[in-house]
Amino acid sequence: MVNYTEEDGLESSYTYHLRQDKNGFIWIGSDNGLFRFDGKEFKQYGKKEGLKNVDIISCEPLPNGEVFILPFLNDFAYLKNGKMINLNINDYIKNQFSGTIPKITRDGNRLYLYGYTNPQNIFIYENGKVKRIPIPLDYTRTFGTVKFDFQTHNLYLHDGLKTEILVYNIVSGKKRTIKADKAGLICEKDNFLVFNNKGKIDIYQQSDPFHLKKILSYDTKEKIFYGVIDKNNKLWLNLQNGGVLYFNQSLLDNKKNLPPPVKILNNYVINNVLVDKDDNVWFNSRNNGVFFITKSLFTNHINLLVKNNSEYIKAIAKDNDRIILGYNSSYGAIIDKNGKIQDMTLDKDNKDENRSVYINHNTAIFGLSIKIIIHNFSKNTNKQLFYNIKNIVPYTSDSVFFCTANDLMVYNLKNEKLTTLFSERTYTVLPYDKDNLFVGSFSDLYKFNIKTKKKTSFLKGYYFSDLKKLRENTYLGATNLNGIIIFNGKGIIRKIEKSNGLINDQVKKIEIENENTFWASTNSGISRIELTENNLRINNFTQTDGLPSNAVAGSVIKNDTIFIGTSKGLGIFPIKKLLAQEKSIHKKVIINSVTIEDNEYHNPKENLTAHTNNTVIFNLSFLDYASQGKISYKYKIEGLNDTWQISNSSKLIFSSIPPGDYVLRVYGLGYNGKQSYASTDFAFKIKPEFWQTWWFKLLLAAIVTIILSALINSYLQKKRNKKLEKFYHEKKIAELELQAIKAQINPHFIYNCLNSIKYLLFKEDYEETENYLDIFSQLIRKTLHYSEKTFMPIREEVEYLSLYMDMEKLRQNELFDYEIHLSEGVNTNWVIPSLLIQPFVENAIKHGISGLRSEKGFIRVSFDHTNSTLCITIEDNGRGIQSKNESSADENSFGLKLSKKRIQTFKQLFETNIILEVINLSEKYGKQGTQIKLYITPYENTNLHH
């Protein structure tokens, strides 16, 4: 058995009762708190966890996940979602159970608590609350409480003096009696009652609420202090002087007598026995922790054909009828065909181990480490040969090989003659034809011819511990380091190693089942290897499959049964039963809790949420007790990584998981790598920190965009400001230049007018001079007024031109006539650059019509608007610009030069495109005169502003 003690984490030697909850956890009451065991780790609940009293007799796990705790002094508490909650029960309730813990009947999540003798009340516990039902019985003597039936509300009280059971209904108050023996109640379950009547065990079955029937009895001299009817309705009786009696028969079987019990752990006082959901058996001892045995091993032990065999077996062999065992001391045993075992003392003065054994007909040979003992059954005599034996190998029907530290010898069973074949350290040997042998040394395999004594090297570098013939020209070699070598007379055919599925590369012995199948014994268990056409089929068997131990010395097959010799006795199994083993473990991983930072969530539901900077810890259990703590976990987080990982720790710790939705998928791995039948899946979510959220990223992007935009705008604004500043200075310069141009225009025009006045005075035409001065004064005023403006309306331009040309007509004695024409598309309120037209009119008078001799001059000024363009035409019938001298004069006209310069300035300042076009009418139209055209664009039907 496995013994769990303080070294394993069970920090208490004195344990009381065992319970198992709905998930499969084992709960252990002890003098140092309550323990929960998952097959690998013990979790302790004591003072630190909130218990007022750590002397815990028992507990009751409930379907809703609560664990009701019963301390010795009745400081009742319950455990829920990892939190310890102490019940606030009045002192008088506690005093009802001051001598012991209460007797309990469970109905789902409801518990009925009442005293073992003369109960005054029944207390009902449910969902953290307790209520009381009084029992108004006047006890005149001591009544032992048998049970309470919550369905019928009947309380059963045993009256030992009257040898009857009082049945009291707590609802109606009615009383009835049932005839019973004068005995003490040992245990009860469902409708079974077990009484102890002075060494006689009587088992009753209740057919209805008021009738009992004795169904079985058993007489014993053992002192019994407690008993249990397990989940399979089998009876266990705890003995005061140590050990427990097990009756391997269900109480439901209709048999008259109980079978003789099996006594177990007779050196320990056992307080309680638990058969768990998987039929594994648990025993809690008074001062030696908890003992555990797997279902398969317990069943094998109980049903073993060979009784009382638990020695350390070092060698095993067979003949047609018997099996021979060699122990780890100078002892051995012979098992006959009926399963009867005969122990043999080989050397009572020494403790030499058996290395190899042999049995055939009348002879049994035990190869001890320093001697060989040959037992003759008919004579019942032992013969000793002093050799350091390594192996005993069958040769012929009447002879065997002795492989020793110095020689390879042949021993004849009939004449007892010993012959040395060659003197060399030999570990194993195998005949492969009449005259030739395979011989294995410490490091090589040789071919040896018996007749010629010639030795030939065959396979180098292999230490063979056993050699067997599988079939014709096919041999098996068990090696110390390289698994199994399959070879023929020419060389190696194939190797079978741990990488192929073999349980261990260090193989001790091989047993042949048939020409395609064999068994390999190792210190890690036993492997069955079946050779198929193209592949291997390997089944591995260990303690979890019922082997007494994984240290297997060898095996033998008789009929369809394999006998396996281990360090803890003999395992006997039908081969078909072994092969019917489950390929997976019918359990799933349990997620006990999930810890996120400092918050632990017990019995967690799916879709827990953490943040990416949180550490997430999954606390797992895989309740495969048969693996005896050799538990690991295969897991992956879907959405994060598709690679499966293996962990031996029951805590899976994850840090810095990126935001997202994930599923933890985890399998339990038991001993020998057997996997849970399905994965446990747990969905959880990792939320981003606020700086990882989309809205924060969007906000950050917006802020960055704003900052960049501000920086870019600032940069562009600086450039714009510099450009505007430059433009402003250029504009000021241009305006100053324009003013200078205007300043040039004014004195030029005045100079011309003064010349005219001078001319009139020279002619002494005073009336005309007065008229001229009047027009001149109006013209000067307007000139001064418009010279300060950049733009002026067309109507004012027309008035100004009319004044100017009227004055020029007076001055030149009606030299010309003029006409100013405005087309219908022209709005007289539109504005144009001020004083732009006058220089061209002046030029037409001075250089155009002034030179006419035979005809009167005519000047036409017209304003037209076409396609958003204002066209101003100044046309005269003068001489035109034909001659070079005249052309030069025209070009040198000061007014015309100023006008061209002004046009360029307007273009620069006001983004107004003004085109000047000078046309010689004689060249283009065949008539005399000059035409000036001014095109102003763009020119919409709105006023120009400056």
mmCIF file of C-alpha atoms in Angstrom, residues 420-557:
data_model
loop_
_atom_site.group_PDB
_atom_site.id
_atom_site.type_symbol
_atom_site.label_atom_id
_atom_site.label_comp_id
_atom_site.label_asym_id
_atom_site.label_seq_id
_atom_site.Cartn_x
_atom_site.Cartn_y
_atom_site.Cartn_z
ATOM 1 C CA THR A 420 32.815 -26.444 -18.352
ATOM 2 C CA LEU A 421 32.473 -25.270 -21.968
ATOM 3 C CA PHE A 422 34.914 -22.366 -21.669
ATOM 4 C CA SER A 423 36.327 -20.231 -18.909
ATOM 5 C CA GLU A 424 35.081 -16.690 -19.330
ATOM 6 C CA ARG A 425 32.633 -14.412 -17.521
ATOM 7 C CA THR A 426 29.202 -15.169 -19.035
ATOM 8 C CA TYR A 427 25.846 -13.504 -18.454
ATOM 9 C CA THR A 428 23.515 -15.341 -20.781
ATOM 10 C CA VAL A 429 23.424 -18.064 -23.390
ATOM 11 C CA LEU A 430 21.024 -19.417 -26.037
ATOM 12 C CA PRO A 431 21.372 -22.533 -28.255
ATOM 13 C CA TYR A 432 20.392 -21.722 -31.834
ATOM 14 C CA ASP A 433 21.191 -25.114 -33.390
ATOM 15 C CA LYS A 434 22.553 -28.462 -32.297
ATOM 16 C CA ASP A 435 26.194 -27.423 -31.972
ATOM 17 C CA ASN A 436 26.142 -23.637 -31.770
ATOM 18 C CA LEU A 437 25.332 -21.125 -29.063
ATOM 19 C CA PHE A 438 24.847 -17.391 -28.722
ATOM 20 C CA VAL A 439 26.909 -16.341 -25.706
ATOM 21 C CA GLY A 440 26.614 -12.928 -24.067
ATOM 22 C CA SER A 441 29.392 -11.288 -22.087
ATOM 23 C CA PHE A 442 29.354 -7.920 -20.330
ATOM 24 C CA SER A 443 29.626 -6.033 -23.593
ATOM 25 C CA ASP A 444 29.376 -8.361 -26.600
ATOM 26 C CA LEU A 445 27.501 -11.286 -28.110
ATOM 27 C CA TYR A 446 29.454 -14.213 -29.569
ATOM 28 C CA LYS A 447 28.754 -17.319 -31.608
ATOM 29 C CA PHE A 448 30.257 -20.387 -29.951
ATOM 30 C CA ASN A 449 30.684 -23.868 -31.505
ATOM 31 C CA ILE A 450 30.508 -26.561 -28.849
ATOM 32 C CA LYS A 451 32.494 -29.124 -30.859
ATOM 33 C CA THR A 452 35.281 -26.934 -32.193
ATOM 34 C CA LYS A 453 35.274 -24.560 -29.156
ATOM 35 C CA LYS A 454 35.608 -21.746 -31.687
ATOM 36 C CA LYS A 455 34.264 -18.365 -30.593
ATOM 37 C CA THR A 456 33.240 -15.751 -33.224
ATOM 38 C CA SER A 457 32.290 -12.150 -32.533
ATOM 39 C CA PHE A 458 28.696 -11.459 -33.602
ATOM 40 C CA LEU A 459 27.240 -8.259 -32.037
ATOM 41 C CA LYS A 460 29.514 -5.765 -30.318
ATOM 42 C CA GLY A 461 28.568 -3.143 -27.743
ATOM 43 C CA TYR A 462 25.488 -4.785 -26.237
ATOM 44 C CA TYR A 463 25.159 -6.114 -22.695
ATOM 45 C CA PHE A 464 22.502 -8.837 -23.025
ATOM 46 C CA SER A 465 20.666 -9.794 -19.822
ATOM 47 C CA ASP A 466 18.435 -12.404 -21.467
ATOM 48 C CA LEU A 467 18.190 -14.257 -24.797
ATOM 49 C CA LYS A 468 15.111 -16.013 -26.165
ATOM 50 C CA LYS A 469 14.117 -17.657 -29.438
ATOM 51 C CA LEU A 470 10.947 -16.080 -30.887
ATOM 52 C CA ARG A 471 10.592 -18.281 -33.972
ATOM 53 C CA GLU A 472 12.757 -19.980 -36.550
ATOM 54 C CA ASN A 473 15.878 -17.883 -37.188
ATOM 55 C CA THR A 474 14.494 -14.973 -35.150
ATOM 56 C CA TYR A 475 15.865 -14.198 -31.701
ATOM 57 C CA LEU A 476 15.252 -11.651 -28.978
ATOM 58 C CA GLY A 477 17.897 -10.043 -26.812
ATOM 59 C CA ALA A 478 17.069 -8.099 -23.631
ATOM 60 C CA THR A 479 19.790 -5.515 -23.077
ATOM 61 C CA ASN A 480 20.842 -3.511 -20.073
ATOM 62 C CA LEU A 481 20.748 -0.139 -21.850
ATOM 63 C CA ASN A 482 19.457 -0.530 -25.401
ATOM 64 C CA GLY A 483 15.994 -2.033 -25.032
ATOM 65 C CA ILE A 484 15.301 -5.169 -27.054
ATOM 66 C CA ILE A 485 17.344 -6.318 -30.054
ATOM 67 C CA ILE A 486 15.650 -8.547 -32.626
ATOM 68 C CA PHE A 487 18.206 -10.434 -34.720
ATOM 69 C CA ASN A 488 18.770 -13.484 -36.875
ATOM 70 C CA GLY A 489 21.865 -15.521 -37.752
ATOM 71 C CA LYS A 490 23.219 -12.682 -39.905
ATOM 72 C CA GLY A 491 22.644 -9.645 -37.713
ATOM 73 C CA ILE A 492 20.198 -7.162 -36.240
ATOM 74 C CA ILE A 493 16.709 -6.988 -37.765
ATOM 75 C CA ARG A 494 15.328 -4.159 -35.637
ATOM 76 C CA LYS A 495 15.575 -2.435 -32.258
ATOM 77 C CA ILE A 496 12.738 -1.739 -29.829
ATOM 78 C CA GLU A 497 13.459 1.100 -27.428
ATOM 79 C CA LYS A 498 11.695 3.593 -25.213
ATOM 80 C CA SER A 499 11.316 5.871 -28.210
ATOM 81 C CA ASN A 500 9.162 3.145 -29.817
ATOM 82 C CA GLY A 501 6.937 2.895 -26.724
ATOM 83 C CA LEU A 502 8.889 0.406 -24.610
ATOM 84 C CA ILE A 503 8.390 1.190 -20.933
ATOM 85 C CA ASN A 504 12.138 1.193 -20.166
ATOM 86 C CA ASP A 505 15.359 0.640 -22.128
ATOM 87 C CA GLN A 506 16.784 -1.466 -19.295
ATOM 88 C CA VAL A 507 15.177 -4.878 -19.784
ATOM 89 C CA LYS A 508 15.720 -7.743 -17.350
ATOM 90 C CA LYS A 509 13.864 -10.713 -18.784
ATOM 91 C CA ILE A 510 11.811 -11.747 -21.799
ATOM 92 C CA GLU A 511 8.844 -14.157 -21.746
ATOM 93 C CA ILE A 512 7.494 -15.552 -25.054
ATOM 94 C CA GLU A 513 3.694 -15.627 -25.481
ATOM 95 C CA ASN A 514 3.636 -16.740 -29.122
ATOM 96 C CA GLU A 515 5.792 -16.387 -32.221
ATOM 97 C CA ASN A 516 4.696 -12.749 -32.657
ATOM 98 C CA THR A 517 4.238 -11.652 -29.070
ATOM 99 C CA PHE A 518 6.482 -11.412 -26.012
ATOM 100 C CA TRP A 519 6.737 -9.642 -22.624
ATOM 101 C CA ALA A 520 9.631 -7.510 -21.351
ATOM 102 C CA SER A 521 10.206 -7.083 -17.610
ATOM 103 C CA THR A 522 11.758 -3.853 -16.331
ATOM 104 C CA ASN A 523 12.089 -1.754 -13.193
ATOM 105 C CA SER A 524 9.333 0.516 -14.536
ATOM 106 C CA GLY A 525 6.733 -2.181 -15.123
ATOM 107 C CA ILE A 526 6.172 -4.752 -17.848
ATOM 108 C CA SER A 527 5.644 -4.311 -21.602
ATOM 109 C CA ARG A 528 3.763 -6.574 -23.958
ATOM 110 C CA ILE A 529 5.171 -6.316 -27.489
ATOM 111 C CA GLU A 530 3.254 -7.640 -30.471
ATOM 112 C CA LEU A 531 5.000 -7.679 -33.837
ATOM 113 C CA THR A 532 2.711 -6.896 -36.734
ATOM 114 C CA GLU A 533 3.575 -6.961 -40.411
ATOM 115 C CA ASN A 534 4.702 -3.368 -40.631
ATOM 116 C CA ASN A 535 4.634 -2.057 -37.086
ATOM 117 C CA LEU A 536 4.656 -2.690 -33.353
ATOM 118 C CA ARG A 537 1.861 -2.789 -30.814
ATOM 119 C CA ILE A 538 3.125 -2.165 -27.300
ATOM 120 C CA ASN A 539 1.036 -2.237 -24.108
ATOM 121 C CA ASN A 540 2.656 -1.118 -20.873
ATOM 122 C CA PHE A 541 1.435 -2.237 -17.441
ATOM 123 C CA THR A 542 2.327 -0.787 -14.053
ATOM 124 C CA GLN A 543 0.956 -0.487 -10.527
ATOM 125 C CA THR A 544 -1.971 1.459 -11.914
ATOM 126 C CA ASP A 545 -3.001 -1.729 -13.709
ATOM 127 C CA GLY A 546 -2.717 -3.838 -10.553
ATOM 128 C CA LEU A 547 0.953 -4.832 -10.450
ATOM 129 C CA PRO A 548 2.087 -5.087 -6.816
ATOM 130 C CA SER A 549 5.151 -3.069 -7.802
ATOM 131 C CA ASN A 550 6.744 -1.589 -10.908
ATOM 132 C CA ALA A 551 10.027 -3.374 -10.150
ATOM 133 C CA VAL A 552 9.390 -6.512 -12.211
ATOM 134 C CA ALA A 553 12.019 -9.260 -12.048
ATOM 135 C CA GLY A 554 10.388 -11.505 -14.633
ATOM 136 C CA SER A 555 7.208 -13.248 -15.692
ATOM 137 C CA VAL A 556 5.906 -16.613 -16.828
ATOM 138 C CA ILE A 557 2.806 -17.482 -18.839
#
